[in-house]
């Protein structure tokens, strides 16, 4: 789903101020109740908002992610922009670990014409995509294949990742909370991601703007443990300050710019 500016503003309003009534949103944006209801319906169908009688709130679950196919369709233009920004910074002839997530899969799509890459991944979609490039060596982790998204997780995957030390570890996340924690839903996936961080000389995170202030159950890392954050819009407060404090470089893809804290 590619969001219109009003949809993005509406979503940001709920993220910033909590549950909202339809009437309050109508007044806030100067549009009719019918327009707000249509917008809310579209955002609810995309899994970005939850409806209750007379209003909306953020989806309440901290234990379960949105379904894979639904995530694939959400914010596809934003993910493509982030992917292009990342691919432009990946040099030919480097080693990478790419983990699970639809944004990371978009990055793999943009890396198809790179030369001399050695890619380790626990994502079967990425392995299938990059293995078509004869200039790219793909190494697939062992472990349990998660049926929902063909991600590979578990202790065997953790042990496999510990064999390597790579130039760049690129991870996707489900949410970033206002205390600076990066979070996800599956503790098995988090254990693999933690290992990727430990085995990477640089840690890059890809996260579209919907991930800021999104809760999830399991802590993966803290912002100051990563080197570069790629996103599609300037991070809201307090995330911008946290990146400055943690010396995290923030690359805003749609502005084709970078800020160094």
CSV table of C-alpha atoms in Angstrom, one decimal:
chain,number,residue,atom,x,y,z
A,1,UNK,CA,0.0,0.0,0.0
A,2,UNK,CA,1.4,3.4,-1.0
A,3,UNK,CA,0.0,6.1,1.3
A,4,UNK,CA,-1.3,9.4,0.2
A,5,UNK,CA,0.1,12.4,2.2
A,6,UNK,CA,-3.2,12.7,4.1
A,7,UNK,CA,-3.1,9.0,5.0
A,8,UNK,CA,0.5,9.4,6.3
A,9,UNK,CA,-0.5,12.5,8.4
A,10,UNK,CA,-3.5,10.7,9.8
A,11,UNK,CA,-1.3,7.7,10.8
A,12,UNK,CA,1.3,10.0,12.3
A,13,UNK,CA,-1.4,11.7,14.3
A,14,UNK,CA,-2.5,8.4,15.9
A,15,UNK,CA,1.1,7.4,16.5
A,16,UNK,CA,1.9,10.7,18.2
A,17,UNK,CA,-1.3,11.2,20.3
A,18,UNK,CA,-2.8,7.7,20.7
A,19,UNK,CA,-6.4,6.6,20.0
A,20,UNK,CA,-8.5,9.2,18.1
A,21,UNK,CA,-12.2,9.7,17.4
A,22,UNK,CA,-13.4,10.1,13.8
A,23,UNK,CA,-14.7,13.5,14.7
A,24,UNK,CA,-11.4,14.7,16.1
A,25,UNK,CA,-9.6,13.6,13.0
A,26,UNK,CA,-12.1,15.3,10.8
A,27,UNK,CA,-11.6,18.5,12.7
A,28,UNK,CA,-7.8,18.1,12.8
A,29,UNK,CA,-7.5,17.7,9.0
A,30,UNK,CA,-10.4,19.9,7.9
A,31,UNK,CA,-12.1,17.1,6.0
A,32,UNK,CA,-15.5,15.5,6.2
A,33,UNK,CA,-16.4,12.6,8.5
A,34,UNK,CA,-17.0,10.5,5.4
A,35,UNK,CA,-13.5,11.2,4.1
A,36,UNK,CA,-12.0,10.2,7.4
A,37,UNK,CA,-14.0,7.0,7.5
A,38,UNK,CA,-12.8,6.1,4.0
A,39,UNK,CA,-9.2,6.8,5.0
A,40,UNK,CA,-9.5,4.9,8.2
A,41,UNK,CA,-11.0,1.9,6.4
A,42,UNK,CA,-8.2,1.8,3.9
A,43,UNK,CA,-5.5,2.0,6.7
A,44,UNK,CA,-7.3,-0.7,8.7
A,45,UNK,CA,-7.5,-3.0,5.7
A,46,UNK,CA,-3.7,-2.5,5.4
A,47,UNK,CA,-3.2,-3.5,9.0
A,48,UNK,CA,-1.8,0.0,10.0
A,49,UNK,CA,-4.7,1.0,12.2
A,50,UNK,CA,-7.4,-0.8,14.3
A,51,UNK,CA,-10.9,0.4,14.4
A,52,UNK,CA,-13.2,0.7,17.4
A,53,UNK,CA,-16.6,2.2,17.8
A,54,UNK,CA,-16.3,5.8,16.8
A,55,UNK,CA,-12.5,5.9,16.4
A,56,UNK,CA,-9.1,4.3,15.6
A,57,UNK,CA,-5.9,3.3,17.4
A,58,UNK,CA,-2.7,1.6,16.5
A,59,UNK,CA,-2.9,-2.2,16.1
A,60,UNK,CA,-2.6,-3.4,19.7
A,61,UNK,CA,-0.7,-6.7,19.4
A,62,UNK,CA,2.9,-6.7,20.6
A,63,UNK,CA,3.2,-10.4,20.1
A,64,UNK,CA,2.3,-11.0,16.4
A,65,UNK,CA,3.4,-9.3,13.3
A,66,UNK,CA,1.2,-8.4,10.3
A,67,UNK,CA,1.0,-11.2,7.8
A,68,UNK,CA,3.8,-11.5,5.3
A,69,UNK,CA,1.8,-10.9,2.1
A,70,UNK,CA,0.2,-7.9,3.7
A,71,UNK,CA,3.6,-6.5,4.7
A,72,UNK,CA,4.9,-7.0,1.1
A,73,UNK,CA,2.2,-4.7,-0.2
A,74,UNK,CA,2.5,-2.0,2.4
A,75,UNK,CA,4.6,1.1,1.7
A,76,UNK,CA,6.2,-0.5,-1.3
A,77,UNK,CA,7.4,2.7,-2.8
A,78,UNK,CA,9.0,3.7,0.5
A,79,UNK,CA,10.7,0.3,0.8
A,80,UNK,CA,12.0,0.6,-2.8
A,81,UNK,CA,13.5,4.0,-2.1
A,82,UNK,CA,15.2,2.7,1.0
A,83,UNK,CA,16.5,-0.3,-1.0
A,84,UNK,CA,17.9,1.9,-3.7
A,85,UNK,CA,19.7,4.1,-1.1
A,86,UNK,CA,21.2,1.1,0.5
A,87,UNK,CA,22.3,-0.6,-2.8
A,88,UNK,CA,24.1,2.7,-3.8
A,89,UNK,CA,26.2,2.4,-0.7
A,90,UNK,CA,27.1,-1.3,-1.0
A,91,UNK,CA,30.4,-1.6,-2.8
A,92,UNK,CA,31.2,-4.3,-5.2
A,93,UNK,CA,33.3,-7.1,-3.8
A,94,UNK,CA,32.1,-6.9,-0.2
A,95,UNK,CA,30.6,-9.4,2.2
A,96,UNK,CA,27.1,-9.0,3.7
A,97,UNK,CA,24.6,-10.8,5.9
A,98,UNK,CA,21.0,-10.1,5.0
A,99,UNK,CA,18.2,-11.2,7.3
A,100,UNK,CA,14.5,-11.5,7.2
A,101,UNK,CA,12.0,-8.9,6.2
A,102,UNK,CA,10.2,-7.4,3.1
A,103,UNK,CA,12.4,-4.3,3.1
A,104,UNK,CA,15.6,-6.4,3.1
A,105,UNK,CA,14.1,-8.4,0.2
A,106,UNK,CA,13.7,-5.1,-1.7
A,107,UNK,CA,17.4,-4.4,-1.0
A,108,UNK,CA,18.3,-7.8,-2.5
A,109,UNK,CA,16.3,-6.9,-5.6
A,110,UNK,CA,18.4,-3.8,-6.0
A,111,UNK,CA,21.7,-5.8,-5.5
A,112,UNK,CA,21.1,-8.1,-8.4
A,113,UNK,CA,23.6,-6.3,-10.7
A,114,UNK,CA,26.4,-5.9,-8.1
A,115,UNK,CA,29.6,-7.8,-8.7
A,116,UNK,CA,31.7,-9.9,-6.4
A,117,UNK,CA,29.3,-10.0,-3.5
A,118,UNK,CA,29.4,-12.7,-0.9
A,119,UNK,CA,26.0,-12.8,0.7
A,120,UNK,CA,25.0,-14.9,3.7
A,121,UNK,CA,21.3,-15.0,4.4
A,122,UNK,CA,18.6,-16.7,6.5
A,123,UNK,CA,15.9,-15.7,4.0
A,124,UNK,CA,15.0,-18.1,1.2
A,125,UNK,CA,13.4,-15.4,-0.9
A,126,UNK,CA,16.7,-13.5,-0.9
A,127,UNK,CA,18.7,-16.6,-1.7
A,128,UNK,CA,16.5,-17.4,-4.7
A,129,UNK,CA,16.7,-13.8,-5.9
A,130,UNK,CA,20.5,-13.3,-5.6
A,131,UNK,CA,21.5,-16.7,-6.8
A,132,UNK,CA,20.4,-15.7,-10.3
A,133,UNK,CA,23.4,-13.3,-10.4
A,134,UNK,CA,26.5,-15.3,-11.4
A,135,UNK,CA,28.7,-12.4,-9.9
A,136,UNK,CA,27.2,-13.1,-6.4
A,137,UNK,CA,28.0,-16.0,-4.1
A,138,UNK,CA,25.1,-16.8,-1.9
A,139,UNK,CA,25.4,-18.9,1.3
A,140,UNK,CA,22.2,-20.0,2.9
A,141,UNK,CA,21.9,-20.6,6.7
A,142,UNK,CA,20.7,-23.8,8.1
A,143,UNK,CA,17.8,-24.0,10.6
A,144,UNK,CA,14.0,-24.1,10.8
A,145,UNK,CA,12.2,-22.7,7.8
A,146,UNK,CA,9.3,-20.5,9.0
A,147,UNK,CA,6.3,-21.3,6.8
A,148,UNK,CA,4.9,-17.8,7.0
A,149,UNK,CA,7.7,-16.0,5.2
A,150,UNK,CA,10.5,-18.6,4.4
A,151,UNK,CA,12.8,-17.1,7.0
A,152,UNK,CA,15.2,-19.5,8.6
A,153,UNK,CA,15.5,-19.3,12.4
A,154,UNK,CA,16.6,-21.2,15.5
A,155,UNK,CA,19.7,-22.3,17.3
A,156,UNK,CA,21.2,-24.0,14.2
A,157,UNK,CA,20.9,-20.6,12.4
A,158,UNK,CA,22.6,-18.8,15.2
A,159,UNK,CA,25.5,-21.3,15.3
A,160,UNK,CA,25.8,-21.0,11.5
A,161,UNK,CA,26.1,-17.2,11.5
A,162,UNK,CA,28.8,-17.3,14.1
A,163,UNK,CA,31.2,-18.8,11.5
A,164,UNK,CA,31.4,-15.5,9.7
A,165,UNK,CA,32.7,-11.9,10.1
A,166,UNK,CA,31.3,-9.7,7.4
A,167,UNK,CA,31.7,-6.1,6.2
A,168,UNK,CA,28.0,-5.2,6.5
A,169,UNK,CA,25.2,-6.8,8.5
A,170,UNK,CA,21.9,-5.5,7.2
A,171,UNK,CA,18.8,-6.2,9.3
A,172,UNK,CA,15.1,-5.3,9.2
A,173,UNK,CA,13.1,-4.7,12.3
A,174,UNK,CA,9.4,-4.6,13.3
A,175,UNK,CA,9.5,-1.5,15.6
A,176,UNK,CA,11.6,1.2,17.3
A,177,UNK,CA,10.3,2.4,20.6
A,178,UNK,CA,10.9,5.8,22.1
A,179,UNK,CA,13.5,4.6,24.6
A,180,UNK,CA,15.7,3.7,21.6
A,181,UNK,CA,15.1,-0.1,21.6
A,182,UNK,CA,14.8,-2.0,18.3
A,183,UNK,CA,12.2,-4.7,18.6
A,184,UNK,CA,10.7,-7.7,16.8
A,185,UNK,CA,8.1,-10.3,17.4
A,186,UNK,CA,9.8,-13.7,17.2
A,187,UNK,CA,12.5,-14.4,19.8
A,188,UNK,CA,14.1,-16.9,17.5
A,189,UNK,CA,14.5,-14.3,14.8
A,190,UNK,CA,15.8,-11.9,17.3
A,191,UNK,CA,18.5,-14.3,18.4
A,192,UNK,CA,19.7,-14.6,14.8
A,193,UNK,CA,19.6,-10.8,14.3
A,194,UNK,CA,21.7,-10.3,17.5
A,195,UNK,CA,24.3,-12.7,16.1
A,196,UNK,CA,24.3,-10.8,12.8
A,197,UNK,CA,25.1,-7.6,14.8
A,198,UNK,CA,27.9,-9.3,16.6
A,199,UNK,CA,29.4,-10.8,13.4
A,200,UNK,CA,29.3,-7.6,11.4
A,201,UNK,CA,32.0,-4.8,11.1
A,202,UNK,CA,29.2,-2.3,10.3
A,203,UNK,CA,25.5,-2.7,11.2
A,204,UNK,CA,22.9,-1.2,8.9
A,205,UNK,CA,19.2,-1.1,9.7
A,206,UNK,CA,16.4,-0.6,7.2
A,207,UNK,CA,13.2,0.8,8.6
A,208,UNK,CA,10.4,2.7,7.0
A,209,UNK,CA,8.7,5.5,8.9
A,210,UNK,CA,5.9,3.3,10.1
A,211,UNK,CA,8.4,1.4,12.4
A,212,UNK,CA,9.0,4.4,14.7
A,213,UNK,CA,6.9,4.2,17.8
A,214,UNK,CA,5.7,0.8,16.9
A,215,UNK,CA,5.7,-1.7,19.8
A,216,UNK,CA,6.8,-5.3,19.6
A,217,UNK,CA,7.5,-7.8,22.3
A,218,UNK,CA,11.2,-8.8,22.0
A,219,UNK,CA,14.1,-6.4,22.4
A,220,UNK,CA,16.6,-6.9,19.5
A,221,UNK,CA,19.2,-4.1,20.1
A,222,UNK,CA,19.5,-0.4,21.0
A,223,UNK,CA,20.0,2.4,18.5
A,224,UNK,CA,23.5,3.1,19.7
A,225,UNK,CA,24.5,-0.4,18.6
A,226,UNK,CA,24.0,0.3,14.9
A,227,UNK,CA,26.1,2.4,12.5
A,228,UNK,CA,23.6,3.5,9.8
A,229,UNK,CA,19.8,3.8,9.8
A,230,UNK,CA,18.1,3.9,6.4
A,231,UNK,CA,14.5,5.2,6.4
A,232,UNK,CA,12.2,7.1,4.1
A,233,UNK,CA,11.3,10.2,6.2
A,234,UNK,CA,13.0,12.3,8.8
A,235,UNK,CA,12.6,10.4,12.1
A,236,UNK,CA,10.3,12.2,14.6
A,237,UNK,CA,11.4,13.2,18.1
A,238,UNK,CA,13.0,11.7,20.2
A,239,UNK,CA,14.5,9.4,17.6
A,240,UNK,CA,16.5,12.1,15.9
A,241,UNK,CA,18.0,13.1,19.2
A,242,UNK,CA,18.8,9.5,20.1
A,243,UNK,CA,20.6,9.0,16.8
A,244,UNK,CA,22.7,12.0,17.4
A,245,UNK,CA,23.5,10.8,20.9
A,246,UNK,CA,24.4,7.3,19.6
A,247,UNK,CA,26.5,8.6,16.7
A,248,UNK,CA,24.1,6.8,14.2
A,249,UNK,CA,24.1,8.0,10.7
A,250,UNK,CA,20.6,8.5,9.4
A,251,UNK,CA,20.0,8.2,5.6
A,252,UNK,CA,16.7,9.5,4.5
A,253,UNK,CA,16.1,7.8,1.2
A,254,UNK,CA,13.5,10.0,-0.4
A,255,UNK,CA,15.6,13.1,0.3
A,256,UNK,CA,18.8,11.4,-0.9
A,257,UNK,CA,20.6,12.9,2.0
A,258,UNK,CA,22.4,11.7,5.1
A,259,UNK,CA,22.9,13.1,8.6
A,260,UNK,CA,25.6,12.2,10.9
A,261,UNK,CA,25.0,12.5,14.6
